[in-house]
XYZ file of C-alpha atoms in Angstrom:
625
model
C -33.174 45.189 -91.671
C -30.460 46.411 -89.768
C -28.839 43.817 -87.340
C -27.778 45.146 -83.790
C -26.149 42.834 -81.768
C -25.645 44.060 -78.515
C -22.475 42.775 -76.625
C -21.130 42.769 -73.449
C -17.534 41.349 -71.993
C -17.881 37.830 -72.570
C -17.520 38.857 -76.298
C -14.255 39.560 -76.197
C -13.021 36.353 -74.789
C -12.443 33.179 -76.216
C -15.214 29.903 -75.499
C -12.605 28.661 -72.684
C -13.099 31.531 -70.981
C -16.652 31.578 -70.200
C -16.521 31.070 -66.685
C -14.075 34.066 -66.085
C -15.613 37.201 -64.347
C -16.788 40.009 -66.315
C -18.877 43.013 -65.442
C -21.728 41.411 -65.803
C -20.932 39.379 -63.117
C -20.465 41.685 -60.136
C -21.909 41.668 -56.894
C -24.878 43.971 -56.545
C -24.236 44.539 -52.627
C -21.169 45.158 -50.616
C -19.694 42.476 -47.518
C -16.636 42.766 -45.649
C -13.903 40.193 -46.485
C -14.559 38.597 -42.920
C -18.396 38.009 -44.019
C -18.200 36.594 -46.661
C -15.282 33.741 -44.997
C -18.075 33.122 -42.394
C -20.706 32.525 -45.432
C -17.978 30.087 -47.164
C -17.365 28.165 -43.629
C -20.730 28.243 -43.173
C -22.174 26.985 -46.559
C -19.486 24.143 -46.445
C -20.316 22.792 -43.018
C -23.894 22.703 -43.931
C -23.116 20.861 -47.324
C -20.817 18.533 -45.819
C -23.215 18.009 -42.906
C -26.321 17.455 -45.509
C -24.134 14.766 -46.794
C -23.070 12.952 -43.883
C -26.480 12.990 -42.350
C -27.651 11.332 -45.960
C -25.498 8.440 -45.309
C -26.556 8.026 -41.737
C -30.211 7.945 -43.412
C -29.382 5.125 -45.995
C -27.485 3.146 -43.287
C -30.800 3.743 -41.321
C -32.748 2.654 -44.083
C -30.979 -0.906 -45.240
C -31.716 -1.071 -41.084
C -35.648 -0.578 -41.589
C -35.433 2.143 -39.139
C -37.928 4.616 -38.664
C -35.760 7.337 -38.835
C -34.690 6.980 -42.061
C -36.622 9.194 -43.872
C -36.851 12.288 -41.459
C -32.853 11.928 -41.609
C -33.146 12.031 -45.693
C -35.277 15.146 -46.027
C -33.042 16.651 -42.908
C -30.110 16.166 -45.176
C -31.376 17.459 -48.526
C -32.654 20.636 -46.036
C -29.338 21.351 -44.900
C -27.564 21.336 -48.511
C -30.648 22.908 -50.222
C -31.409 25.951 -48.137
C -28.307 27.201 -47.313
C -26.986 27.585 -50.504
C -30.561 28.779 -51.625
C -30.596 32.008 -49.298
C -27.274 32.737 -50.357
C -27.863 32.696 -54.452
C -31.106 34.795 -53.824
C -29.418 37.003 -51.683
C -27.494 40.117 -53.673
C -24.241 39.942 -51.963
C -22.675 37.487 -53.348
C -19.890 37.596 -56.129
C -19.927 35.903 -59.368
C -17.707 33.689 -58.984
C -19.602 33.080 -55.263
C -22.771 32.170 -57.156
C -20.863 29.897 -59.804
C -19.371 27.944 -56.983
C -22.489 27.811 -55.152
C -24.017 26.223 -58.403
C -21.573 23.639 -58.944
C -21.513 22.992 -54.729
C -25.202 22.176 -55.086
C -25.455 20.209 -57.887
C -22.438 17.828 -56.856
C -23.758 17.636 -53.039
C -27.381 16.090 -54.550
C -25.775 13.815 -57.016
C -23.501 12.677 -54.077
C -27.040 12.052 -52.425
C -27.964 9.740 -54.740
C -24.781 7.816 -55.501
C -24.364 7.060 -51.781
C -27.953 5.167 -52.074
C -26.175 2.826 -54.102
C -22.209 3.555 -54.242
C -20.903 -0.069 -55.495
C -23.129 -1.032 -58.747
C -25.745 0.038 -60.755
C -29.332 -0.968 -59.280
C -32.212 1.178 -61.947
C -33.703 -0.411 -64.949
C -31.762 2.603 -67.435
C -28.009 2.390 -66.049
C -28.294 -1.556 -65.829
C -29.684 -1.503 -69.847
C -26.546 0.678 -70.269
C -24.175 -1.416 -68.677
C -25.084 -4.517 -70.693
C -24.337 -1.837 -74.308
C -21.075 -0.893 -72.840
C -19.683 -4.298 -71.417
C -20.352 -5.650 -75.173
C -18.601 -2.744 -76.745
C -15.878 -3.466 -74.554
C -15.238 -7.607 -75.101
C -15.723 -6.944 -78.759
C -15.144 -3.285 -79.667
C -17.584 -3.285 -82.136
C -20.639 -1.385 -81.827
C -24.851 -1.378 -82.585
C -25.318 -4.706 -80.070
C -29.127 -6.260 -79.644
C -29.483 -5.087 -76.437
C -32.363 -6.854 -74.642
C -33.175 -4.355 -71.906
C -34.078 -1.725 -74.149
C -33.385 -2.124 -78.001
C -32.698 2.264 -78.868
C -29.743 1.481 -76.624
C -28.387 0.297 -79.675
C -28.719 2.982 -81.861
C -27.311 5.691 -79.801
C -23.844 4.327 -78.226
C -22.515 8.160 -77.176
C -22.069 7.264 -73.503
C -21.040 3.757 -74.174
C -18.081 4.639 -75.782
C -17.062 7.355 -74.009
C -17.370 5.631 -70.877
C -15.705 1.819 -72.609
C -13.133 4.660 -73.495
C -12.389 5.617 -69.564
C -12.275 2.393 -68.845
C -9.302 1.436 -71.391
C -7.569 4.912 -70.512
C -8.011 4.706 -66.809
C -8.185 0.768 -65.882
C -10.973 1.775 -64.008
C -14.143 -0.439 -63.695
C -16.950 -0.025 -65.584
C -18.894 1.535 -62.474
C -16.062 4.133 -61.704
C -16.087 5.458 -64.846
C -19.736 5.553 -65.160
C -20.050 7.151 -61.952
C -16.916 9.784 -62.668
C -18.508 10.298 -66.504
C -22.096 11.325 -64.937
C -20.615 13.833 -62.406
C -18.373 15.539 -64.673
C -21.934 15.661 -67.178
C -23.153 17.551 -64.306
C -20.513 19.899 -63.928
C -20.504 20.651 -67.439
C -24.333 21.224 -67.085
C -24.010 23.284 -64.129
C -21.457 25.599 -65.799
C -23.232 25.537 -69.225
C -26.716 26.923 -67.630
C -25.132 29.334 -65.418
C -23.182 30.908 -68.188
C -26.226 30.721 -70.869
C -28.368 32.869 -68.399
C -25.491 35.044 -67.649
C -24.913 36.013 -70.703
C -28.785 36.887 -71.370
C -29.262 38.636 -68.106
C -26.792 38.935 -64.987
C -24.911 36.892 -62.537
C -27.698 36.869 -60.275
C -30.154 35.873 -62.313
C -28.263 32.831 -63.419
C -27.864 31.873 -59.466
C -31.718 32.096 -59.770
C -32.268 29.739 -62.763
C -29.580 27.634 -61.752
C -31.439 27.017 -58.542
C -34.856 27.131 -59.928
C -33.047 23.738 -62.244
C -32.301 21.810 -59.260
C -36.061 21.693 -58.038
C -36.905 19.731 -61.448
C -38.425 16.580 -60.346
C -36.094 14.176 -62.489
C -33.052 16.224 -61.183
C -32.292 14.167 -57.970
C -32.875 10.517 -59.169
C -33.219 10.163 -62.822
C -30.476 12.707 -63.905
C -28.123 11.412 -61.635
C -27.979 7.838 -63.069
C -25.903 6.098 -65.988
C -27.921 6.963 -68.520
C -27.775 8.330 -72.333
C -29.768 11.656 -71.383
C -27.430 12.118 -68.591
C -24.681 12.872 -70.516
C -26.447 14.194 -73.568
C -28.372 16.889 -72.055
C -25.731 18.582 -70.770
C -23.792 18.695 -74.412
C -26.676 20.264 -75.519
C -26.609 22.769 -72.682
C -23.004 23.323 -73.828
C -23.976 23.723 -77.104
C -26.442 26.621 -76.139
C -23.939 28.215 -74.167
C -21.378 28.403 -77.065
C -24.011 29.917 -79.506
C -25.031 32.717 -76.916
C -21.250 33.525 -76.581
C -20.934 33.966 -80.327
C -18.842 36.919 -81.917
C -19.898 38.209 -85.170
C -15.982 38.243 -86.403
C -15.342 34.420 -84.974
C -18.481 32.617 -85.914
C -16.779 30.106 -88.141
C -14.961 28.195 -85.419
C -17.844 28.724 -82.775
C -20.537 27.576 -85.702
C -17.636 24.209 -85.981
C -17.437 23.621 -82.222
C -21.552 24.133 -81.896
C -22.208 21.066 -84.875
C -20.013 19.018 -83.320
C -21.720 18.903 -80.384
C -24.867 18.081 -81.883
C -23.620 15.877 -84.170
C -22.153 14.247 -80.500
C -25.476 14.310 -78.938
C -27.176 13.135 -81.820
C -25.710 9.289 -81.523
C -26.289 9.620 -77.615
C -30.007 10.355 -77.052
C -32.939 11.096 -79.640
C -35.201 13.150 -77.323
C -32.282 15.691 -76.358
C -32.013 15.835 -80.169
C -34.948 16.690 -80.831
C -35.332 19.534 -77.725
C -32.152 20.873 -79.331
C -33.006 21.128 -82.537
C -36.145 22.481 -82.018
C -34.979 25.178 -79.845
C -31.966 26.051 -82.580
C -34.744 25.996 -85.223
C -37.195 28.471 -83.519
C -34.246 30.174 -82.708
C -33.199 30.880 -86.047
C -36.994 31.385 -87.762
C -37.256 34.140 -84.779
C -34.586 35.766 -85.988
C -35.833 36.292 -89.369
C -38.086 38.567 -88.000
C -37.648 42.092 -86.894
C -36.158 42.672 -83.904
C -34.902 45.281 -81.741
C -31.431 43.431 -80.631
C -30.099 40.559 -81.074
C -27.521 39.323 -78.065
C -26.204 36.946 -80.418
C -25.657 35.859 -83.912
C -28.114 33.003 -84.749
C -27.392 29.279 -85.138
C -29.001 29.184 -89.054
C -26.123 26.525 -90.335
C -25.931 24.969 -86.916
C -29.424 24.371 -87.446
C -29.367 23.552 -90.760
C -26.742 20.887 -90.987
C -27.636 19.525 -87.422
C -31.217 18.817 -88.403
C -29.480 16.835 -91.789
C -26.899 14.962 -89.469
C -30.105 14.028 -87.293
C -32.480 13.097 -89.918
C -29.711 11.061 -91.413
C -28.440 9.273 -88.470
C -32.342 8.261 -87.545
C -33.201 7.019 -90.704
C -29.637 4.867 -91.806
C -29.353 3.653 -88.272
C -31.804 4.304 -85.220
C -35.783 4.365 -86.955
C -36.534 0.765 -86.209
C -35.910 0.561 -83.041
C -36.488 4.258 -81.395
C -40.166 3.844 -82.981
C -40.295 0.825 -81.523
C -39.492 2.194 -78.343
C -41.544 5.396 -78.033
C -44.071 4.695 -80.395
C -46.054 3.059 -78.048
C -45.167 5.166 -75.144
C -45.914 8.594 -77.372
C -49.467 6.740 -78.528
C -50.648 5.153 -75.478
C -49.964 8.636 -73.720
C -51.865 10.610 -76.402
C -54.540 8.007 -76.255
C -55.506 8.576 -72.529
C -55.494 12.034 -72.629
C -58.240 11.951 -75.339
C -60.051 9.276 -73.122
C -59.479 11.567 -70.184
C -60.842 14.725 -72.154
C -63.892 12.722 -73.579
C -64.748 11.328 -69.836
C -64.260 7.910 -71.179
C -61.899 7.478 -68.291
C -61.500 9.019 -65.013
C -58.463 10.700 -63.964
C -55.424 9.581 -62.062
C -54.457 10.458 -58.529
C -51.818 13.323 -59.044
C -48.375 12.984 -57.664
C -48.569 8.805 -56.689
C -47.187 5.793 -57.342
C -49.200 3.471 -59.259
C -48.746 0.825 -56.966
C -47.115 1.025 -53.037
C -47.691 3.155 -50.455
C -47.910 7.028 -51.465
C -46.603 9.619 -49.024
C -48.039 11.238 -46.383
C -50.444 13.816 -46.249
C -48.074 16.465 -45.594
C -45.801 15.611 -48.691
C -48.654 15.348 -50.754
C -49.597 18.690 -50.078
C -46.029 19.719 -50.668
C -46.044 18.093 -54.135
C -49.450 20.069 -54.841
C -48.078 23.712 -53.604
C -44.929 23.204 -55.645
C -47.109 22.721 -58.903
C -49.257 25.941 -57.967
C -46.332 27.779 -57.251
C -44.184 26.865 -60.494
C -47.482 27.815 -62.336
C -47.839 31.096 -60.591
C -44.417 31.578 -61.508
C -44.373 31.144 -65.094
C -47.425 33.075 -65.310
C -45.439 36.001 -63.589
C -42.460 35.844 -65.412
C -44.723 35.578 -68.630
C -45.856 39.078 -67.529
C -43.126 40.985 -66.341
C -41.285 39.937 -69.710
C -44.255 40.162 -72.202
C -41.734 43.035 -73.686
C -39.006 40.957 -74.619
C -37.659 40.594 -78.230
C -34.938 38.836 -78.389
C -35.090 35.549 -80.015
C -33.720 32.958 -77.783
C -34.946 34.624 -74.379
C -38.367 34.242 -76.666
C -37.583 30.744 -77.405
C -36.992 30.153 -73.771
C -40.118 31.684 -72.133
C -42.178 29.964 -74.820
C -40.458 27.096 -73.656
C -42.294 27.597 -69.912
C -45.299 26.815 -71.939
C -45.296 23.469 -72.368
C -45.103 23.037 -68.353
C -48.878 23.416 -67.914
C -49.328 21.281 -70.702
C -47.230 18.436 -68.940
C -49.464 18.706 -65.920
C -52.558 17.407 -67.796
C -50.154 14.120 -68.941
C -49.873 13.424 -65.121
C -54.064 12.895 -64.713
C -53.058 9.819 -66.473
C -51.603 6.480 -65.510
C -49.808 6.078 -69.338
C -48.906 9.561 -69.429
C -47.068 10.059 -65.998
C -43.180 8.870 -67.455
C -43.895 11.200 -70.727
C -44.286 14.169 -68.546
C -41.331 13.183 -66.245
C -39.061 12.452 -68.840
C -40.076 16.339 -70.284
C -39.328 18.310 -67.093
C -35.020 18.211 -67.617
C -35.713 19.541 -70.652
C -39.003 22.295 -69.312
C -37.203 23.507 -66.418
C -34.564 25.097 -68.689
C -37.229 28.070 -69.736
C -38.714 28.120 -66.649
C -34.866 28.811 -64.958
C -34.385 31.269 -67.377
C -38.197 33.142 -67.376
C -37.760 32.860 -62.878
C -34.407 34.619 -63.116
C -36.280 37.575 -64.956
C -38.116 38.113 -61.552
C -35.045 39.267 -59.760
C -34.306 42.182 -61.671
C -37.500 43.360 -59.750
C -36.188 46.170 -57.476
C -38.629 44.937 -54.220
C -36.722 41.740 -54.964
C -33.548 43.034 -55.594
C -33.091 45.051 -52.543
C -35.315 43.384 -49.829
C -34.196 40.897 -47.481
C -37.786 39.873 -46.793
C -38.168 38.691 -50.271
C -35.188 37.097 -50.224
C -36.147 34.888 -47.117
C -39.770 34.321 -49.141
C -38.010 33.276 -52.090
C -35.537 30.814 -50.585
C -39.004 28.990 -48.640
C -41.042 29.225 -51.963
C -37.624 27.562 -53.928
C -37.689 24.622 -50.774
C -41.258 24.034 -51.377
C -40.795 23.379 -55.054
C -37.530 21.551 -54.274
C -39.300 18.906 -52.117
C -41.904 18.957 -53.785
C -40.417 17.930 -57.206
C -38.900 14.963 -55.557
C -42.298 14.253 -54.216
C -43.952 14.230 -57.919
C -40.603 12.810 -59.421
C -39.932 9.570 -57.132
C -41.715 7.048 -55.395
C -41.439 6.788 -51.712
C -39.989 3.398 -51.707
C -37.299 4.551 -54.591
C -35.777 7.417 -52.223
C -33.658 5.038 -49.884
C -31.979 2.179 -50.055
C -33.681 -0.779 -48.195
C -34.240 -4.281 -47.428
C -35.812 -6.189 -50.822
C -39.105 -5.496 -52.148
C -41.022 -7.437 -54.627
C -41.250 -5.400 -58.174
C -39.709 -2.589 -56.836
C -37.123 -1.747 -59.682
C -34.340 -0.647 -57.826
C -35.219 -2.395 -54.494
C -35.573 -5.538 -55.934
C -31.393 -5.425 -57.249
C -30.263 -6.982 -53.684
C -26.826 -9.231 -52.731
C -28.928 -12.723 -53.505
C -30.202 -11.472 -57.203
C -26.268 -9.977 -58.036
C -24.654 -13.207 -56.694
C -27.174 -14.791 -59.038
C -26.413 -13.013 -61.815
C -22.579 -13.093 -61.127
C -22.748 -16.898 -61.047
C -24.297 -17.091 -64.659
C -21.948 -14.808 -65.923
C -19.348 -17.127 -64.559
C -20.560 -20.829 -65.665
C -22.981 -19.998 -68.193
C -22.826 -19.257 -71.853
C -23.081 -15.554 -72.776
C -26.488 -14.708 -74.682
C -28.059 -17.569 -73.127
C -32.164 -17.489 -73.492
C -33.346 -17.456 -70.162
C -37.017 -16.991 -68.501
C -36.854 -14.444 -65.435
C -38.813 -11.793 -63.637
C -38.363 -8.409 -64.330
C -36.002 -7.438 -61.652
C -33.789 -10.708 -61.667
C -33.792 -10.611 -65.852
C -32.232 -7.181 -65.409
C -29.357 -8.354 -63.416
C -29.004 -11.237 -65.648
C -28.354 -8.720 -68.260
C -26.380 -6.185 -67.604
C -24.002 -8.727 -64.982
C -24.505 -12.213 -66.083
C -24.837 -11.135 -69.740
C -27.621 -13.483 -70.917
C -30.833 -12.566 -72.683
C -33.510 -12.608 -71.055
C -37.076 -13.509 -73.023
C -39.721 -11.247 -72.942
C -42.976 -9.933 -75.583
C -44.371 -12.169 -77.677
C -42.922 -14.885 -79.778
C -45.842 -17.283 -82.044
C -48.582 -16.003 -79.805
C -46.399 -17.791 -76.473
C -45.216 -15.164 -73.519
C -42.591 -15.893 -70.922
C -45.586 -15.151 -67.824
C -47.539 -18.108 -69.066
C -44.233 -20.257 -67.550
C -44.803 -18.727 -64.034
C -48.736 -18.458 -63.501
C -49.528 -21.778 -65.050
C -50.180 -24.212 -61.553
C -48.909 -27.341 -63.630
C -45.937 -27.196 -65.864
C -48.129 -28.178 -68.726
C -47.574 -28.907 -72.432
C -48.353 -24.691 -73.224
C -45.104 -24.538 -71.056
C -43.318 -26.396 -73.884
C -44.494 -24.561 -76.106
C -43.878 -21.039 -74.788
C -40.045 -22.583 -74.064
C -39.638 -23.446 -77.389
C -41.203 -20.441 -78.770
C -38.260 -18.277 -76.974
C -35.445 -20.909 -77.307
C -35.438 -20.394 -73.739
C -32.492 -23.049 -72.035
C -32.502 -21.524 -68.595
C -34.867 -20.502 -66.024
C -34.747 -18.738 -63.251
C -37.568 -18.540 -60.436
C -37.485 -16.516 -57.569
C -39.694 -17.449 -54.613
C -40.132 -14.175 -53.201
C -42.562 -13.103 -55.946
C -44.535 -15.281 -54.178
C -45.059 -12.906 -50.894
C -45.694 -9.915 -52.394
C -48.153 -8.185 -55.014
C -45.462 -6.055 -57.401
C -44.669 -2.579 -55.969
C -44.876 -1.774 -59.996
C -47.621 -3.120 -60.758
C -46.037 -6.106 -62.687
C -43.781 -9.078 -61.706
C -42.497 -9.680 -65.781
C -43.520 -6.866 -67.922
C -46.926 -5.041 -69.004
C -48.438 -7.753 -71.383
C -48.587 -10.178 -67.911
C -52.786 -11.034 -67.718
C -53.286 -8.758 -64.466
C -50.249 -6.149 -65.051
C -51.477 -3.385 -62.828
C -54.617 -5.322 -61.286
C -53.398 -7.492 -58.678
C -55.270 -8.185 -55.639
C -52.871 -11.445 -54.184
C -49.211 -12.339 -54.952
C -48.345 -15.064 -57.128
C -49.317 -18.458 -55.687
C -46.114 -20.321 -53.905
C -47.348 -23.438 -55.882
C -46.924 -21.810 -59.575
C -43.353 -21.131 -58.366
C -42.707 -24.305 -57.120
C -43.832 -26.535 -59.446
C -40.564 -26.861 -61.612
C -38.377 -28.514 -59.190
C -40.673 -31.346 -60.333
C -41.025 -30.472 -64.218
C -39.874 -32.997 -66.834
C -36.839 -32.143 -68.917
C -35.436 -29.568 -66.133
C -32.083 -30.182 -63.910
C -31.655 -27.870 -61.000
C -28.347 -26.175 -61.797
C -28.027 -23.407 -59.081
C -29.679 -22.813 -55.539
C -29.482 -20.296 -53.157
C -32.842 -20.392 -51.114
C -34.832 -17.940 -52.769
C -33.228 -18.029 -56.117
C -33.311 -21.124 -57.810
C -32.270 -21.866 -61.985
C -33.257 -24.859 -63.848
C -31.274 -25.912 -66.695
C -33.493 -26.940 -70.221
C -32.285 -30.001 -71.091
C -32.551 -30.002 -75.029
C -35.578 -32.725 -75.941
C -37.284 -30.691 -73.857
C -36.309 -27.026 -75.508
C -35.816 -28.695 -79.053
C-alpha cells in the first residue's frame, strides 16, 4: 500500500515552532484594524472584570453573604462568554484565537487559585505536598505516603516542583501554584495546535473551548496534583506526533518517548489514555487508508508501552492496585447491580451528602448532558467519512462519553466518571470542531450567537455535574467538607505538631484534621484496619474503654487529636474518618458531644495542646505499649 501523507506548512518548521502562523491559520473573514483593537480592549476588560468580581464573590463568601454565589457565576459569565462569541465567530486571526485560548484557560485557573491563594486546602494537592516536602528534607525518593500510597510510585511532579523550589527559593506553594499554570499553558497550546494541524485555526478555537466546559476543568485540573501536570505532557506528546515529518522522524520519535517515559512516573491513568490512543493509532494505520496527515507513532508506541509495563511492575503494582482496585471494582459492581435492578439508581448531578443546587442549575447540569450528547451524535455524522487514523481514534474517543453517563446513576461510580472526562473531552473537542466547517455555521452570525449560548450552557453546566455547591467558594468551616473543613484553627494545629512533635508520629484524627497533619505537621495519621481494630472505634465509643486500648495499640497510635466540631454537624461527605466508619454515608445525627469529650478524662492521656475546638492528647507509653 502506497502511503500518502498529506502536509501542510507546519511541516516545514521545526517542533518550536508550532505556535507560529501558517496558512492554515488565517482568518476566514475580514475586520478593520480599529475592530479588532475594540475586540482586544473589550475581551480584556471583561476578563479582568470576571476576575475581580470572583474575588469580590470569595470575600463575600468567607462573609456568609448571600451574594456570593450570584457574584461567582456573574464572574465566570463575564470571562466565559466573551471570549466564547469571539472564537466561534470567523473573524478572528490565528494568532487571535491562540491568545484567546490561553486568556481563557489562565482567567479560570486564576478563579480557582483565588478561592484559596495561600496553601493547599483539597485532599489530592495536600497528599502531594506531604511526597514533595519528604523528597525535599531527604532527597531521596518512593516515601510511604499516608494520604494516598500511588503517590509514591509516581514522583513526576514532586520532583519537578522540589526542583523549583531549590532553583527558585520559592516555597513549596509558589512553585506548585507557578508549576500547575505553566501545565496549563502547555495544555492550552498543545490542544490548540493538535486540532490545528488536523483541521483549521478555527476549529481548534472550537475544541479548545468545547475543553474548558469539561466538568473537572475548573476545580480538579486546576489543583496540585499528578494528572495536572501529566495530562498536559501527554497533550504535548500528541501534538509533536501530528507535527511529524517523514525526513525528521528520528528526533521527533526521541522527543515523543521521552515524554511518555516523563508521564509514565507522574500518573498511571494518563498512561494508560496515552498509550491506548498511540496504540489504536498505530493498529489504524495498518490498515488502508486514503491519507495519512502524519507518520504514525509505531516505536513510540512500542517502547512506551515496555517503559510502562516495566515501570508498573518493578515499582508502582502494589500500591496503584491497591488504590484503584477497589475503586475500578466497586464501580463495576454497581453498575451490574444497577442493570440487574438489584439497586436503584442515583440522583444525577448531586452531592451525596449537603445541599444540592437549585432547581435552575439542576436543569442546567441536565441540558448540558443532552446537548454534549446531541453533539457527539452530530459530529459522529457529519464525519462518518473520515479515514484518517488519529481523527478516527479521536471521534471513537467521543464514545466512551455516553458510556460515562451510566457510571453517574451510581453512588460508587460518580469519581470514575469524573476522573474520565479530562481525558473524554479531548475527542469530543476535536469531533465539535468538525461542525464548524459547516457553511450555515461558518458564515452565519445567528449560529454563531446559538453556539456561544449552547457552549455557556455546557460550561455551567459541567461545573454543576463536576463540583459540589459547598466546594465552589471559599467559606466559613463545615464539618466533612474536604476543602471547607482546612480552616486557620486546623492549619495552626497542624503547624504546631510540625513544630514540637516528632515527624511520622502515629496519630488518631478525623479525616479533614489528619490531612493537615500530613501534608503540614508531617505525622501519620492511622487509618484501615490493623488486627481487626479501626481508628473510628476511638471516637464513637461513649467510654474510653479497654477496645480503646486495644485499637491504640493496634496502630501504635501516641497522639490524638479530637475536634469538637464533629460534634455539630452530620459530615457534608458522608463520613467524619474514612468509608469503613459503621454509618459512612448513613447518618441521621452528628457525633454525640460526649464520645468527643470523654478523653480529657481517659487514663494514660496528658492534654498536650488546646485551642477550643481542637484539642491533642499525648499517649503516655504504658498506655500505648
Amino acid at each position: 500500500t502506497t502511503e500518502i501523507y498529506t502536509l501542510s506548512l507546519h511541516d516545514a518548521l521545526p517542533i518550536s515552532s508550532m505556535i507560529s502562523p501558517s496558512g492554515a491559520g488565517k482568518s476566514t473573514g475580514s475586520a478593520s484594524p480599529l475592530g479588532r483593537w475594540v475586540w482586544i480592549f473589550s475581551l480584556t476588560l471583561s476578563t479582568a472584570g470576571g476576575l475581580a468580581v470572583s474575588a469580590v464573590a470569595d470575600d463575600a463568601a468567607r462573609a456568609s453573604s448571600s451574594a456570593a454565589e450570584p457574584l461567582f457565576w456573574s464572574g465566570l459569565l463575564a470571562i466565559f462568554l466573551p471570549i466564547s462569541v469571539r472564537l466561534l465567530g470567523q473573524r478572528a486571526s490565528r494568532s487571535e484565537r491562540l491568545l484567546l485560548v490561553l486568556a481563557l484557560y489562565l482567567a479560570l485557573y486564576l478563579v480557582s487559585l483565588l478561592q484559596a491563594p495561600l496553601l493547599f486546602t483539597s485532599h489530592d494537592a495536600l497528599g502531594q505536598l506531604r511526597s514533595t516536602e519528604e523528597i525535599l528534607s531527604t532527597g531521596r525518593l518512593f516515601h510511604a505516603n499516608p494520604i494516598v500510597p500511588a503517590y509514591a510510585s509516581y514522583p513526576g511532579i514532586e520532583l519537578v516542583t522540589s526542583g523549583m523550589t531549590q532553583l527558585s527559593g520559592l516555597s513549596l506553594f509558589a512553585s506548585g501554584v507557578v508549576l500547575v499554570g505553566v501545565a496549563r499553558v502547555l495544555f492550552a497550546i498543545s490542544l490548540f495546535v493538535t486540532i490545528e494541524r488536523l483541521t483549521n485555526s478555527r476549529a481548534a478555537g472550537f475544541a479548545s473551548l468545547i475543553y474548558a466546559t469539561n466538568p473537572s476543568f475548573l476545580a480538579f485540573d486546576a489543583q496540585f496534583a499528578y494528572e495536572s501536570l501529566a495530562l498536559p505532557v501527554a497533550m504535548l506528546t500528541v501534538a509533536v506526533l501530528v507535527q511529524r515529518r517523514p525526513q525528521a522522524l528520528w528526533w521527533q520519535e526521541a522527543l515523543a518517548l521521552f515524554l511518555v517515559c516523563s508521564i509514565i512516573v507522574t500518573h498511571f491513568a494518563t498512561t494508560l489514555w496515552l498509550l491506548v490512543l498511540l496504540i489504536a493509532w498505530a493498529l489504524l494505520d495498518s490498515l488502508p487508508m486514503a491519507s495519512r496527515i502524519a507518520a504514525p507513532p509505531r516505536m513510540t508506541a512500542l517502547l512506551g508501552s515496555a517503559a510502562a509495563v516495566g515501570w508498573f511492575f518493578g515499582v508502582a503494582r502494589t500500591r496503584t492496585v491497591a488504590e484503584l482496585g477497589p475503586v475500578l471494582s466497586t464501580a463495576f459492581s454497581s453498575v451490574i447491580d444497577l442493570v440487574s435492578g438489584s439497586s436503584p439508581a442515583k440522583h444525577p448531578f448531586t452531592p451525596a451528602s449537603g445541599p444540592a443546587d437549585g432547581l435552575v442549575l439542576q436543569i442546567m447540569g441536565y441540558l448540558s448532558v443532552g446537548i454534549l450528547v446531541a453533539l457527539v451524535a452530530t459530529s459522529l455524522w457529519h464525519r462518518r467519512r473520515v479515514r484518517e487514523p488519529i481523527q478516527v481514534v479521536l471521534l471513537l474517543l467521543m464514545l466512551v462519553y455516553p458510556v460515562s453517563l451510566v457510571l453517574r446513576l451510581t453512588a460508587a461510580g460518580t469519581e470514575t466518571s469524573s476522573r474520565a472526562s479530562e481525558f473524554v473531552f479531548v475527542g469530543i473537542g476535536f469531533g465539535v470542531a468538525g461542525l464548524s466547517g459547516i457553511q450555515r455555521i461558518r458564515s452565519s452570525r445567528r449560529y454563531q450567537c446559538l453556539g456561544a449560548a449552547l457552549a455557556l450552557v455546557i460550561f455551567v453546566g459541567g461545573i454543576v455535574i463536576g463540583t459540589s455547591p459547598y466546594t465552589r467558594l471559599p467559606g466559613p468551616y463545615l464539618v466533612g467538607a474536604d476543602p471547607r473543613s482546612i480552616d486557620a484553627r486546623t492549619i495552626a494545629a497542624a503547624t504546631w505538631v510540625q513544630a514540637h512533635l516528632p515527624a511520622s508520629s502515629a496519630f488518631a484524627a478525623d479525616r479533614s484534621n489528619g490531612l493537615a497533619l500530613a501534608a503540614i505537621g508531617l505525622v501519620d495519621p492511622a487509618h484501615g484496619l490493623q488486627r481487626g481494630q479501626s481508628v473510628p472505634y476511638l471516637y464513637f465509643s461513649r467510654t474510653f474503654d479497654p477496645h480503646d486500648l486495644r485499637t491504640i495499640r493496634a496502630f501504635g497510635i501516641r497522639y490524638i487529636l479530637v475536634d469538637q466540631r464533629l460534634s455539630k454537624a452530620r459530615p457534608y461527605i458522608g463520613l467524619y474518618f474514612d468509608p469503613g466508619e459503621p454509618l459512612a454515608g448513613r447518618y441521621s445525627n452528628p457525633i454525640p458531644r460526649a464520645d468527643l469529650t470523654k478523653f480529657a478524662t481517659a487514663p494514660g492521656l496528658t492534654r498536650i495542646f488546646d485551642e477550643g475546638d481542637i484539642q491533642i492528647y499525648q499517649v503516655h507509653m504504658k498506655a500505648g505499649s
